[in-house]
Amino acid sequence: MLFHFEIDLFEFDFFPKQVSEPFKERLLEFHEKAGLVFGAYDFLERGDDIIFLECNPGGAWLWLEHSLGLNVSEHVARYLLGRDETDSFGV
C-alpha cells in the first residue's frame, strides 16, 4: 500500500521551540546511533506530548531557515569545514 500526502506549508505556523534536556539527550543518542551528521526531524505536538514522525538525513531546511531567521546553513558549512563544535543549528 502506498500513501502520498501533500500539505500547504503556509497553512501552518512553524516556530523554534526548546525541548527538555532528557528529550534532547534521547534525540542526540538516536542521531549518533544512526550515524548521522545532519538530520531534519519532524515532530507533532499534541498537548504535552511530542510525537516523533521522521528523521530525514537529507532533509531540506532552507525554507524554514528563511521563515524563522535560523542559521542552519552557516552551522552546516562550519561543521563541514571542521569549525563548529556546537550541537545547535541556530535555534
Short mmCIF file of C-alpha atoms in Angstrom, two decimals:
data_model
loop_
_atom_site.label_atom_id
_atom_site.label_comp_id
_atom_site.label_asym_id
_atom_site.label_seq_id
_atom_site.Cartn_x
_atom_site.Cartn_y
_atom_site.Cartn_z
CA MET A 1 0.00 0.00 0.00
CA LEU A 2 1.36 3.42 -0.96
CA PHE A 3 0.34 6.73 0.55
CA HIS A 4 1.14 10.15 -0.80
CA PHE A 5 0.40 13.14 1.38
CA GLU A 6 0.82 16.79 0.46
CA ILE A 7 0.16 19.85 2.56
CA ASP A 8 0.45 23.56 2.02
CA LEU A 9 3.25 24.52 4.42
CA PHE A 10 1.93 28.06 4.58
CA GLU A 11 -1.29 26.87 6.25
CA PHE A 12 0.65 26.06 9.41
CA ASP A 13 2.61 28.04 11.94
CA PHE A 14 6.23 26.98 12.44
CA PHE A 15 8.35 28.23 15.30
CA PRO A 16 11.53 27.23 17.12
CA LYS A 17 10.92 25.51 20.42
CA GLN A 18 13.21 24.47 23.22
CA VAL A 19 12.88 20.84 24.26
CA SER A 20 13.65 19.28 27.62
CA GLU A 21 17.19 18.01 28.30
CA PRO A 22 16.03 14.35 28.54
CA PHE A 23 14.27 14.67 25.17
CA LYS A 24 17.33 16.33 23.62
CA GLU A 25 19.62 13.62 25.02
CA ARG A 26 17.41 10.82 23.61
CA LEU A 27 17.29 12.57 20.25
CA LEU A 28 21.07 13.02 20.12
CA GLU A 29 21.53 9.37 21.14
CA PHE A 30 19.31 8.29 18.23
CA HIS A 31 21.23 10.67 15.94
CA GLU A 32 24.57 9.15 16.98
CA LYS A 33 23.39 5.51 16.78
CA ALA A 34 22.00 6.18 13.31
CA GLY A 35 25.42 7.55 12.28
CA LEU A 36 24.00 10.90 11.20
CA VAL A 37 25.89 14.14 10.78
CA PHE A 38 22.69 16.02 9.94
CA GLY A 39 19.04 15.13 10.28
CA ALA A 40 15.86 17.07 9.56
CA TYR A 41 13.44 15.90 12.24
CA ASP A 42 9.68 16.16 12.05
CA PHE A 43 7.58 16.16 15.19
CA LEU A 44 3.96 16.71 16.02
CA GLU A 45 3.00 18.37 19.27
CA ARG A 46 -0.28 17.25 20.83
CA GLY A 47 -0.88 18.80 24.21
CA ASP A 48 2.09 17.84 26.38
CA ASP A 49 3.17 15.02 24.04
CA ILE A 50 5.81 15.35 21.34
CA ILE A 51 5.37 12.68 18.67
CA PHE A 52 8.36 11.69 16.52
CA LEU A 53 7.31 11.46 12.87
CA GLU A 54 10.58 11.00 10.98
CA CYS A 55 14.21 11.88 10.60
CA ASN A 56 15.31 12.72 7.08
CA PRO A 57 19.14 12.65 6.79
CA GLY A 58 18.98 14.76 3.62
CA GLY A 59 16.07 16.98 4.58
CA ALA A 60 15.52 20.48 3.29
CA TRP A 61 15.81 23.31 5.77
CA LEU A 62 16.31 26.45 3.70
CA TRP A 63 12.60 27.35 3.61
CA LEU A 64 12.41 27.04 7.39
CA GLU A 65 15.69 28.88 7.86
CA HIS A 66 14.34 31.85 5.92
CA SER A 67 10.91 31.90 7.53
CA LEU A 68 12.29 31.68 11.10
CA GLY A 69 15.60 33.51 10.72
CA LEU A 70 17.69 30.49 11.76
CA ASN A 71 21.37 29.97 10.86
CA VAL A 72 21.25 26.34 9.73
CA SER A 73 23.26 26.84 6.51
CA GLU A 74 26.03 28.65 8.34
CA HIS A 75 26.30 25.93 11.00
CA VAL A 76 26.28 23.11 8.44
CA ALA A 77 29.02 24.86 6.45
CA ARG A 78 31.09 25.49 9.61
CA TYR A 79 30.66 21.84 10.65
CA LEU A 80 31.78 20.62 7.22
CA LEU A 81 34.83 22.86 7.48
CA GLY A 82 35.57 21.48 10.96
CA ARG A 83 34.94 24.82 12.66
CA ASP A 84 31.70 24.24 14.54
CA GLU A 85 31.63 22.29 17.79
CA THR A 86 28.09 23.22 18.87
CA ASP A 87 25.06 20.95 18.83
CA SER A 88 22.62 23.73 17.95
CA PHE A 89 21.82 24.89 14.44
CA GLY A 90 20.62 28.37 15.21
CA VAL A 91 17.74 27.53 17.50
#
